[in-house]
């Protein structure tokens, strides 16, 4: 079989379950951001595409790959893949559901703590020889314990569940909203309280985004929803940048509706200096804490996800149905 990988070959070499796994297939690589024609020149006859989670696979490519049987996201997200076109061609679209849940949950908590403890301004103050001044300032201003925060989780997939478990260990009161309320047993297990969105937003000190990106959730956090949030609250996004309206976020931070934002992901990627959120952060130090979309890319996560991907490739090779199929293929 031939495999078209859209991603970094060094990553595949490092995290492959074994050299013999990749060695048994004809594997070709294209970098993220490759044009459609480049993908087709390299792998138009491929049986499988393994794609970086932020890399697109268009209908144009899908329609011109006659041997294609499966498109597999290297991560959890698959919103850049034209799932409808794949379904029409009876091509499986798969992801690594749950593979990086623990890692992203850690990142979400890290961003919450980083905002509450003003980690970056504190670091910069020490470098500038202003340690005591910063300490005195914070003792008067006040530092909020994470345990004293009501945290609202928007979405309740694997990552949100893992985040809820970690927040309970900190002593947080956790609420959640999702389109379809979860069963009482899960709420009890994770110490969660369900709230409708218009009740959750005004009562939470921190709102953490864990929703999938789709037509209903693009720009979900917009001006109207930011205005509903508790004044001085924080927003944390370890999901996808598309969930937040960038201009509305900057305005909410500017007027003080939000005290700060912790962002592991910003739309669009790759994030450039001209991005309005980046420019706002430069002009308003301490308002935004960035991380470079690394929540789910720990060594442990990649080992688990690559093992799962290559196991699904093996299933395709032997005519079996792969695991974690996200489209409806009979």
mmCIF file of C-alpha atoms in Angstrom:
data_model
loop_
_atom_site.group_PDB
_atom_site.id
_atom_site.type_symbol
_atom_site.label_atom_id
_atom_site.label_comp_id
_atom_site.label_asym_id
_atom_site.label_seq_id
_atom_site.Cartn_x
_atom_site.Cartn_y
_atom_site.Cartn_z
ATOM 1 C CA UNK A 1 0.000 0.000 0.000
ATOM 2 C CA UNK A 2 1.002 3.597 -0.537
ATOM 3 C CA UNK A 3 0.667 6.146 2.266
ATOM 4 C CA UNK A 4 0.638 9.913 1.739
ATOM 5 C CA UNK A 5 1.737 11.709 4.905
ATOM 6 C CA UNK A 6 0.999 15.422 5.208
ATOM 7 C CA UNK A 7 3.327 16.344 8.020
ATOM 8 C CA UNK A 8 6.844 16.275 9.390
ATOM 9 C CA UNK A 9 8.769 13.092 8.465
ATOM 10 C CA UNK A 10 10.980 13.452 11.547
ATOM 11 C CA UNK A 11 7.895 13.186 13.733
ATOM 12 C CA UNK A 12 6.803 10.012 12.008
ATOM 13 C CA UNK A 13 10.264 8.511 12.319
ATOM 14 C CA UNK A 14 10.410 9.378 16.023
ATOM 15 C CA UNK A 15 6.945 8.224 17.052
ATOM 16 C CA UNK A 16 6.393 5.257 14.748
ATOM 17 C CA UNK A 17 5.660 2.056 16.702
ATOM 18 C CA UNK A 18 8.668 0.564 14.885
ATOM 19 C CA UNK A 19 10.724 1.063 11.740
ATOM 20 C CA UNK A 20 9.328 -2.148 10.300
ATOM 21 C CA UNK A 21 5.813 -0.667 10.434
ATOM 22 C CA UNK A 22 6.592 2.231 8.101
ATOM 23 C CA UNK A 23 9.030 0.075 6.125
ATOM 24 C CA UNK A 24 6.316 -2.274 4.920
ATOM 25 C CA UNK A 25 4.523 0.546 3.081
ATOM 26 C CA UNK A 26 5.440 2.989 0.320
ATOM 27 C CA UNK A 27 5.385 6.222 2.350
ATOM 28 C CA UNK A 28 5.688 9.672 0.743
ATOM 29 C CA UNK A 29 5.712 12.994 2.591
ATOM 30 C CA UNK A 30 4.413 16.464 1.855
ATOM 31 C CA UNK A 31 4.768 19.423 4.218
ATOM 32 C CA UNK A 32 1.772 21.034 5.900
ATOM 33 C CA UNK A 33 0.445 23.777 3.632
ATOM 34 C CA UNK A 34 1.185 21.918 0.393
ATOM 35 C CA UNK A 35 -1.025 22.860 -2.538
ATOM 36 C CA UNK A 36 -3.531 20.314 -3.819
ATOM 37 C CA UNK A 37 -1.577 19.651 -7.006
ATOM 38 C CA UNK A 38 1.572 18.985 -4.975
ATOM 39 C CA UNK A 39 -0.291 16.428 -2.875
ATOM 40 C CA UNK A 40 -1.595 14.729 -6.006
ATOM 41 C CA UNK A 41 1.825 14.643 -7.672
ATOM 42 C CA UNK A 42 3.356 13.002 -4.632
ATOM 43 C CA UNK A 43 0.531 10.689 -3.602
ATOM 44 C CA UNK A 44 -2.300 10.711 -6.103
ATOM 45 C CA UNK A 45 -2.224 6.909 -6.159
ATOM 46 C CA UNK A 46 -2.073 6.502 -2.371
ATOM 47 C CA UNK A 47 -4.403 4.223 -0.431
ATOM 48 C CA UNK A 48 -4.244 6.243 2.800
ATOM 49 C CA UNK A 49 -3.643 9.857 3.813
ATOM 50 C CA UNK A 50 -2.223 10.576 7.272
ATOM 51 C CA UNK A 51 -2.695 14.306 7.842
ATOM 52 C CA UNK A 52 -1.462 16.777 10.412
ATOM 53 C CA UNK A 53 -4.523 17.948 12.367
ATOM 54 C CA UNK A 54 -4.257 21.493 10.969
ATOM 55 C CA UNK A 55 -3.688 20.331 7.391
ATOM 56 C CA UNK A 56 -6.515 20.420 4.889
ATOM 57 C CA UNK A 57 -7.621 17.585 2.637
ATOM 58 C CA UNK A 58 -9.970 19.052 0.045
ATOM 59 C CA UNK A 59 -12.723 17.556 -2.079
ATOM 60 C CA UNK A 60 -10.531 18.298 -5.093
ATOM 61 C CA UNK A 61 -7.818 15.987 -3.766
ATOM 62 C CA UNK A 62 -10.259 13.328 -2.584
ATOM 63 C CA UNK A 63 -12.011 13.190 -5.965
ATOM 64 C CA UNK A 64 -8.683 12.638 -7.765
ATOM 65 C CA UNK A 65 -7.321 9.793 -5.631
ATOM 66 C CA UNK A 66 -8.915 6.632 -7.032
ATOM 67 C CA UNK A 67 -7.244 4.247 -4.557
ATOM 68 C CA UNK A 68 -7.986 6.258 -1.421
ATOM 69 C CA UNK A 69 -9.635 4.241 1.362
ATOM 70 C CA UNK A 70 -8.908 6.232 4.532
ATOM 71 C CA UNK A 71 -7.954 9.742 5.647
ATOM 72 C CA UNK A 72 -6.612 9.799 9.185
ATOM 73 C CA UNK A 73 -6.021 12.907 11.288
ATOM 74 C CA UNK A 74 -2.763 12.768 13.209
ATOM 75 C CA UNK A 75 -4.603 14.402 16.095
ATOM 76 C CA UNK A 76 -8.180 14.671 17.312
ATOM 77 C CA UNK A 77 -9.441 17.511 15.098
ATOM 78 C CA UNK A 78 -10.585 16.725 11.561
ATOM 79 C CA UNK A 79 -12.369 19.952 10.595
ATOM 80 C CA UNK A 80 -9.842 20.649 7.819
ATOM 81 C CA UNK A 81 -10.821 17.427 6.034
ATOM 82 C CA UNK A 82 -13.755 17.547 3.622
ATOM 83 C CA UNK A 83 -15.704 14.805 5.378
ATOM 84 C CA UNK A 84 -18.701 15.104 3.062
ATOM 85 C CA UNK A 85 -16.589 14.502 -0.038
ATOM 86 C CA UNK A 86 -14.922 11.525 1.640
ATOM 87 C CA UNK A 87 -18.281 10.047 2.629
ATOM 88 C CA UNK A 88 -19.582 10.340 -0.918
ATOM 89 C CA UNK A 89 -16.580 8.286 -2.057
ATOM 90 C CA UNK A 90 -17.027 5.749 0.802
ATOM 91 C CA UNK A 91 -13.672 6.781 2.250
ATOM 92 C CA UNK A 92 -13.184 6.450 5.994
ATOM 93 C CA UNK A 93 -12.229 9.584 7.928
ATOM 94 C CA UNK A 94 -10.651 8.742 11.279
ATOM 95 C CA UNK A 95 -9.151 10.599 14.208
ATOM 96 C CA UNK A 96 -7.236 9.829 17.386
ATOM 97 C CA UNK A 97 -10.159 10.297 19.745
ATOM 98 C CA UNK A 98 -8.983 10.720 23.317
ATOM 99 C CA UNK A 99 -5.329 10.230 22.415
ATOM 100 C CA UNK A 100 -4.194 13.579 23.786
ATOM 101 C CA UNK A 101 -6.960 14.281 26.322
ATOM 102 C CA UNK A 102 -4.731 14.147 29.403
ATOM 103 C CA UNK A 103 -2.073 16.350 27.796
ATOM 104 C CA UNK A 104 -4.516 19.048 26.668
ATOM 105 C CA UNK A 105 -6.210 19.011 30.071
ATOM 106 C CA UNK A 106 -2.832 19.724 31.681
ATOM 107 C CA UNK A 107 -2.343 22.632 29.282
ATOM 108 C CA UNK A 108 -5.752 24.065 30.147
ATOM 109 C CA UNK A 109 -4.956 23.997 33.856
ATOM 110 C CA UNK A 110 -1.502 25.453 33.175
ATOM 111 C CA UNK A 111 -3.055 28.427 31.366
ATOM 112 C CA UNK A 112 -5.565 28.962 34.181
ATOM 113 C CA UNK A 113 -2.789 29.011 36.775
ATOM 114 C CA UNK A 114 -0.575 31.150 34.566
ATOM 115 C CA UNK A 115 -3.297 33.789 34.299
ATOM 116 C CA UNK A 116 -4.218 33.765 37.973
ATOM 117 C CA UNK A 117 -0.573 33.965 39.074
ATOM 118 C CA UNK A 118 0.410 36.473 36.328
ATOM 119 C CA UNK A 119 3.368 34.257 35.511
ATOM 120 C CA UNK A 120 4.785 36.174 32.534
ATOM 121 C CA UNK A 121 4.654 39.653 34.108
ATOM 122 C CA UNK A 122 6.215 38.154 37.242
ATOM 123 C CA UNK A 123 9.011 36.558 35.261
ATOM 124 C CA UNK A 124 9.689 39.819 33.457
ATOM 125 C CA UNK A 125 9.675 41.781 36.724
ATOM 126 C CA UNK A 126 12.352 39.547 38.222
ATOM 127 C CA UNK A 127 14.489 39.869 35.082
ATOM 128 C CA UNK A 128 14.186 43.643 35.345
ATOM 129 C CA UNK A 129 15.235 43.696 39.020
ATOM 130 C CA UNK A 130 11.710 44.555 40.215
ATOM 131 C CA UNK A 131 10.960 41.419 42.217
ATOM 132 C CA UNK A 132 9.969 43.139 45.453
ATOM 133 C CA UNK A 133 7.893 45.774 43.660
ATOM 134 C CA UNK A 134 5.972 43.068 41.816
ATOM 135 C CA UNK A 135 5.452 41.063 44.979
ATOM 136 C CA UNK A 136 4.177 44.097 46.890
ATOM 137 C CA UNK A 137 1.868 44.995 44.009
ATOM 138 C CA UNK A 138 0.340 41.524 43.904
ATOM 139 C CA UNK A 139 -0.097 41.275 47.668
ATOM 140 C CA UNK A 140 -2.187 44.444 47.572
ATOM 141 C CA UNK A 141 -4.006 43.649 44.336
ATOM 142 C CA UNK A 142 -4.657 40.058 45.388
ATOM 143 C CA UNK A 143 -3.955 36.648 43.895
ATOM 144 C CA UNK A 144 -6.899 34.300 43.388
ATOM 145 C CA UNK A 145 -6.473 30.627 44.210
ATOM 146 C CA UNK A 146 -7.666 28.280 41.494
ATOM 147 C CA UNK A 147 -9.598 26.477 44.230
ATOM 148 C CA UNK A 148 -11.675 29.611 44.761
ATOM 149 C CA UNK A 149 -12.734 29.755 41.103
ATOM 150 C CA UNK A 150 -15.946 28.542 39.579
ATOM 151 C CA UNK A 151 -14.896 27.031 36.251
ATOM 152 C CA UNK A 152 -17.246 26.535 33.329
ATOM 153 C CA UNK A 153 -16.391 23.964 30.685
ATOM 154 C CA UNK A 154 -17.985 24.446 27.265
ATOM 155 C CA UNK A 155 -18.188 21.013 25.656
ATOM 156 C CA UNK A 156 -17.886 17.671 27.375
ATOM 157 C CA UNK A 157 -15.734 15.389 25.249
ATOM 158 C CA UNK A 158 -12.662 13.467 26.354
ATOM 159 C CA UNK A 159 -10.537 16.581 26.953
ATOM 160 C CA UNK A 160 -13.205 18.363 28.983
ATOM 161 C CA UNK A 161 -13.690 15.249 31.105
ATOM 162 C CA UNK A 162 -9.953 15.028 31.769
ATOM 163 C CA UNK A 163 -9.884 18.740 32.613
ATOM 164 C CA UNK A 164 -12.797 18.364 35.033
ATOM 165 C CA UNK A 165 -10.998 15.539 36.854
ATOM 166 C CA UNK A 166 -7.890 17.677 37.325
ATOM 167 C CA UNK A 167 -9.846 20.743 38.413
ATOM 168 C CA UNK A 168 -11.638 18.698 41.067
ATOM 169 C CA UNK A 169 -8.239 17.808 42.517
ATOM 170 C CA UNK A 170 -7.572 21.546 42.872
ATOM 171 C CA UNK A 171 -10.865 21.989 44.712
ATOM 172 C CA UNK A 172 -12.677 23.924 41.986
ATOM 173 C CA UNK A 173 -16.416 24.099 41.631
ATOM 174 C CA UNK A 174 -17.009 22.937 38.045
ATOM 175 C CA UNK A 175 -19.941 23.583 35.767
ATOM 176 C CA UNK A 176 -20.440 22.561 32.162
ATOM 177 C CA UNK A 177 -22.552 23.250 29.132
ATOM 178 C CA UNK A 178 -23.003 21.062 26.094
ATOM 179 C CA UNK A 179 -25.755 20.759 23.526
ATOM 180 C CA UNK A 180 -26.901 17.450 24.970
ATOM 181 C CA UNK A 181 -26.640 17.064 28.742
ATOM 182 C CA UNK A 182 -24.624 14.078 29.935
ATOM 183 C CA UNK A 183 -25.902 11.268 32.117
ATOM 184 C CA UNK A 184 -26.183 11.807 35.879
ATOM 185 C CA UNK A 185 -23.603 9.101 36.595
ATOM 186 C CA UNK A 186 -20.913 11.016 34.668
ATOM 187 C CA UNK A 187 -21.826 14.273 36.392
ATOM 188 C CA UNK A 188 -21.480 12.567 39.757
ATOM 189 C CA UNK A 189 -18.209 10.861 38.828
ATOM 190 C CA UNK A 190 -16.600 14.113 37.673
ATOM 191 C CA UNK A 191 -18.286 16.347 40.288
ATOM 192 C CA UNK A 192 -19.900 18.436 37.551
ATOM 193 C CA UNK A 193 -23.028 20.558 37.547
ATOM 194 C CA UNK A 194 -24.843 21.194 34.278
ATOM 195 C CA UNK A 195 -25.946 24.756 33.547
ATOM 196 C CA UNK A 196 -27.596 26.284 30.494
ATOM 197 C CA UNK A 197 -25.175 28.612 28.731
ATOM 198 C CA UNK A 198 -26.939 31.822 29.760
ATOM 199 C CA UNK A 199 -26.605 30.755 33.414
ATOM 200 C CA UNK A 200 -23.055 29.420 33.201
ATOM 201 C CA UNK A 201 -21.387 32.432 31.595
ATOM 202 C CA UNK A 202 -22.378 35.036 34.248
ATOM 203 C CA UNK A 203 -21.421 32.842 37.206
ATOM 204 C CA UNK A 204 -17.988 31.448 36.245
ATOM 205 C CA UNK A 205 -14.621 32.999 37.023
ATOM 206 C CA UNK A 206 -12.982 30.971 34.251
ATOM 207 C CA UNK A 207 -14.585 29.650 31.063
ATOM 208 C CA UNK A 208 -12.632 26.917 29.247
ATOM 209 C CA UNK A 209 -13.404 25.953 25.649
ATOM 210 C CA UNK A 210 -13.495 22.272 24.682
ATOM 211 C CA UNK A 211 -15.878 22.221 21.728
ATOM 212 C CA UNK A 212 -15.363 20.723 18.303
ATOM 213 C CA UNK A 213 -15.245 23.151 15.394
ATOM 214 C CA UNK A 214 -18.257 22.959 13.098
ATOM 215 C CA UNK A 215 -20.756 25.286 11.452
ATOM 216 C CA UNK A 216 -22.494 25.872 14.801
ATOM 217 C CA UNK A 217 -19.381 26.606 16.852
ATOM 218 C CA UNK A 218 -17.224 28.812 14.596
ATOM 219 C CA UNK A 219 -17.121 32.178 16.380
ATOM 220 C CA UNK A 220 -19.096 30.689 19.281
ATOM 221 C CA UNK A 221 -17.529 33.121 21.742
ATOM 222 C CA UNK A 222 -18.660 36.364 20.141
ATOM 223 C CA UNK A 223 -19.414 39.849 21.436
ATOM 224 C CA UNK A 224 -22.828 38.843 22.777
ATOM 225 C CA UNK A 225 -21.482 35.881 24.746
ATOM 226 C CA UNK A 226 -18.477 37.766 26.078
ATOM 227 C CA UNK A 227 -20.887 40.428 27.341
ATOM 228 C CA UNK A 228 -22.713 37.719 29.316
ATOM 229 C CA UNK A 229 -19.591 36.664 31.186
ATOM 230 C CA UNK A 230 -18.842 37.643 34.748
ATOM 231 C CA UNK A 231 -16.878 40.895 34.762
ATOM 232 C CA UNK A 232 -13.201 40.211 35.373
ATOM 233 C CA UNK A 233 -13.435 36.550 34.336
ATOM 234 C CA UNK A 234 -10.907 34.655 32.236
ATOM 235 C CA UNK A 235 -11.308 32.731 28.978
ATOM 236 C CA UNK A 236 -9.106 29.719 28.197
ATOM 237 C CA UNK A 237 -8.989 28.069 24.781
ATOM 238 C CA UNK A 238 -7.202 24.780 24.218
ATOM 239 C CA UNK A 239 -9.677 23.733 21.520
ATOM 240 C CA UNK A 240 -9.449 25.575 18.225
ATOM 241 C CA UNK A 241 -8.929 29.245 17.479
ATOM 242 C CA UNK A 242 -12.045 29.267 15.297
ATOM 243 C CA UNK A 243 -14.198 29.036 18.439
ATOM 244 C CA UNK A 244 -13.420 32.666 19.303
ATOM 245 C CA UNK A 245 -14.222 35.854 17.407
ATOM 246 C CA UNK A 246 -10.834 37.594 17.555
ATOM 247 C CA UNK A 247 -12.165 41.149 17.409
ATOM 248 C CA UNK A 248 -14.772 40.441 20.085
ATOM 249 C CA UNK A 249 -12.099 38.924 22.332
ATOM 250 C CA UNK A 250 -9.861 41.978 22.049
ATOM 251 C CA UNK A 251 -12.791 44.306 22.763
ATOM 252 C CA UNK A 252 -13.834 42.304 25.842
ATOM 253 C CA UNK A 253 -10.271 42.500 27.169
ATOM 254 C CA UNK A 254 -10.012 46.202 26.332
ATOM 255 C CA UNK A 255 -13.169 47.231 28.205
ATOM 256 C CA UNK A 256 -12.487 44.942 31.165
ATOM 257 C CA UNK A 257 -15.252 42.415 30.662
ATOM 258 C CA UNK A 258 -12.430 39.897 30.684
ATOM 259 C CA UNK A 259 -9.407 40.095 32.963
ATOM 260 C CA UNK A 260 -7.367 37.895 30.673
ATOM 261 C CA UNK A 261 -7.219 35.115 28.115
ATOM 262 C CA UNK A 262 -5.118 31.952 27.991
ATOM 263 C CA UNK A 263 -4.802 30.768 24.408
ATOM 264 C CA UNK A 264 -3.113 27.606 23.203
ATOM 265 C CA UNK A 265 -4.632 28.176 19.792
ATOM 266 C CA UNK A 266 -5.458 31.287 17.783
ATOM 267 C CA UNK A 267 -7.150 31.567 14.388
ATOM 268 C CA UNK A 268 -5.751 31.411 11.777
ATOM 269 C CA UNK A 269 -2.747 29.132 11.993
ATOM 270 C CA UNK A 270 0.121 29.580 11.553
ATOM 271 C CA UNK A 271 -0.299 32.623 13.797
ATOM 272 C CA UNK A 272 1.478 35.687 12.416
ATOM 273 C CA UNK A 273 2.591 38.926 14.088
ATOM 274 C CA UNK A 274 -0.124 40.794 12.173
ATOM 275 C CA UNK A 275 -2.873 38.764 13.871
ATOM 276 C CA UNK A 276 -5.140 41.208 15.762
ATOM 277 C CA UNK A 277 -4.928 39.107 18.933
ATOM 278 C CA UNK A 278 -1.126 39.132 18.825
ATOM 279 C CA UNK A 279 -1.051 42.877 18.185
ATOM 280 C CA UNK A 280 -3.470 43.477 21.071
ATOM 281 C CA UNK A 281 -1.280 41.399 23.389
ATOM 282 C CA UNK A 282 1.800 43.416 22.433
ATOM 283 C CA UNK A 283 0.003 46.658 23.244
ATOM 284 C CA UNK A 284 -1.562 45.315 26.450
ATOM 285 C CA UNK A 285 1.064 43.258 28.312
ATOM 286 C CA UNK A 286 -0.291 40.709 30.766
ATOM 287 C CA UNK A 287 -3.757 40.473 29.229
ATOM 288 C CA UNK A 288 -3.104 37.383 27.117
ATOM 289 C CA UNK A 289 -1.033 34.304 27.886
ATOM 290 C CA UNK A 290 -0.138 32.375 24.731
ATOM 291 C CA UNK A 291 1.213 28.890 24.210
ATOM 292 C CA UNK A 292 2.084 27.714 20.671
ATOM 293 C CA UNK A 293 -0.653 25.077 20.255
ATOM 294 C CA UNK A 294 1.327 22.445 22.171
ATOM 295 C CA UNK A 295 -1.411 21.194 24.490
ATOM 296 C CA UNK A 296 -1.811 17.874 22.723
ATOM 297 C CA UNK A 297 1.683 17.299 21.340
ATOM 298 C CA UNK A 298 3.438 15.682 24.283
ATOM 299 C CA UNK A 299 5.661 12.658 23.710
ATOM 300 C CA UNK A 300 3.152 10.362 25.379
ATOM 301 C CA UNK A 301 0.297 11.668 23.248
ATOM 302 C CA UNK A 302 2.208 11.249 19.991
ATOM 303 C CA UNK A 303 3.243 7.704 20.889
ATOM 304 C CA UNK A 304 -0.371 6.760 21.566
ATOM 305 C CA UNK A 305 -1.739 8.516 18.489
ATOM 306 C CA UNK A 306 0.854 7.177 16.053
ATOM 307 C CA UNK A 307 0.369 3.650 17.373
ATOM 308 C CA UNK A 308 -3.362 4.041 16.763
ATOM 309 C CA UNK A 309 -2.871 5.486 13.248
ATOM 310 C CA UNK A 310 -0.638 2.667 12.093
ATOM 311 C CA UNK A 311 -2.968 0.082 13.602
ATOM 312 C CA UNK A 312 -5.747 1.590 11.500
ATOM 313 C CA UNK A 313 -3.491 1.450 8.427
ATOM 314 C CA UNK A 314 -3.020 -2.249 9.149
ATOM 315 C CA UNK A 315 -6.790 -2.677 9.356
ATOM 316 C CA UNK A 316 -7.205 -1.044 5.939
ATOM 317 C CA UNK A 317 -4.479 -3.296 4.528
ATOM 318 C CA UNK A 318 -6.391 -6.392 5.594
ATOM 319 C CA UNK A 319 -9.815 -5.129 4.582
ATOM 320 C CA UNK A 320 -11.025 -4.428 8.102
ATOM 321 C CA UNK A 321 -12.971 -1.409 9.331
ATOM 322 C CA UNK A 322 -10.698 1.096 11.108
ATOM 323 C CA UNK A 323 -11.280 2.441 14.602
ATOM 324 C CA UNK A 324 -12.532 5.965 15.476
ATOM 325 C CA UNK A 325 -14.372 6.576 12.206
ATOM 326 C CA UNK A 326 -16.012 10.016 12.274
ATOM 327 C CA UNK A 327 -18.118 9.723 9.127
ATOM 328 C CA UNK A 328 -20.971 7.390 8.347
ATOM 329 C CA UNK A 329 -19.562 4.672 6.075
ATOM 330 C CA UNK A 330 -21.522 1.459 5.683
#
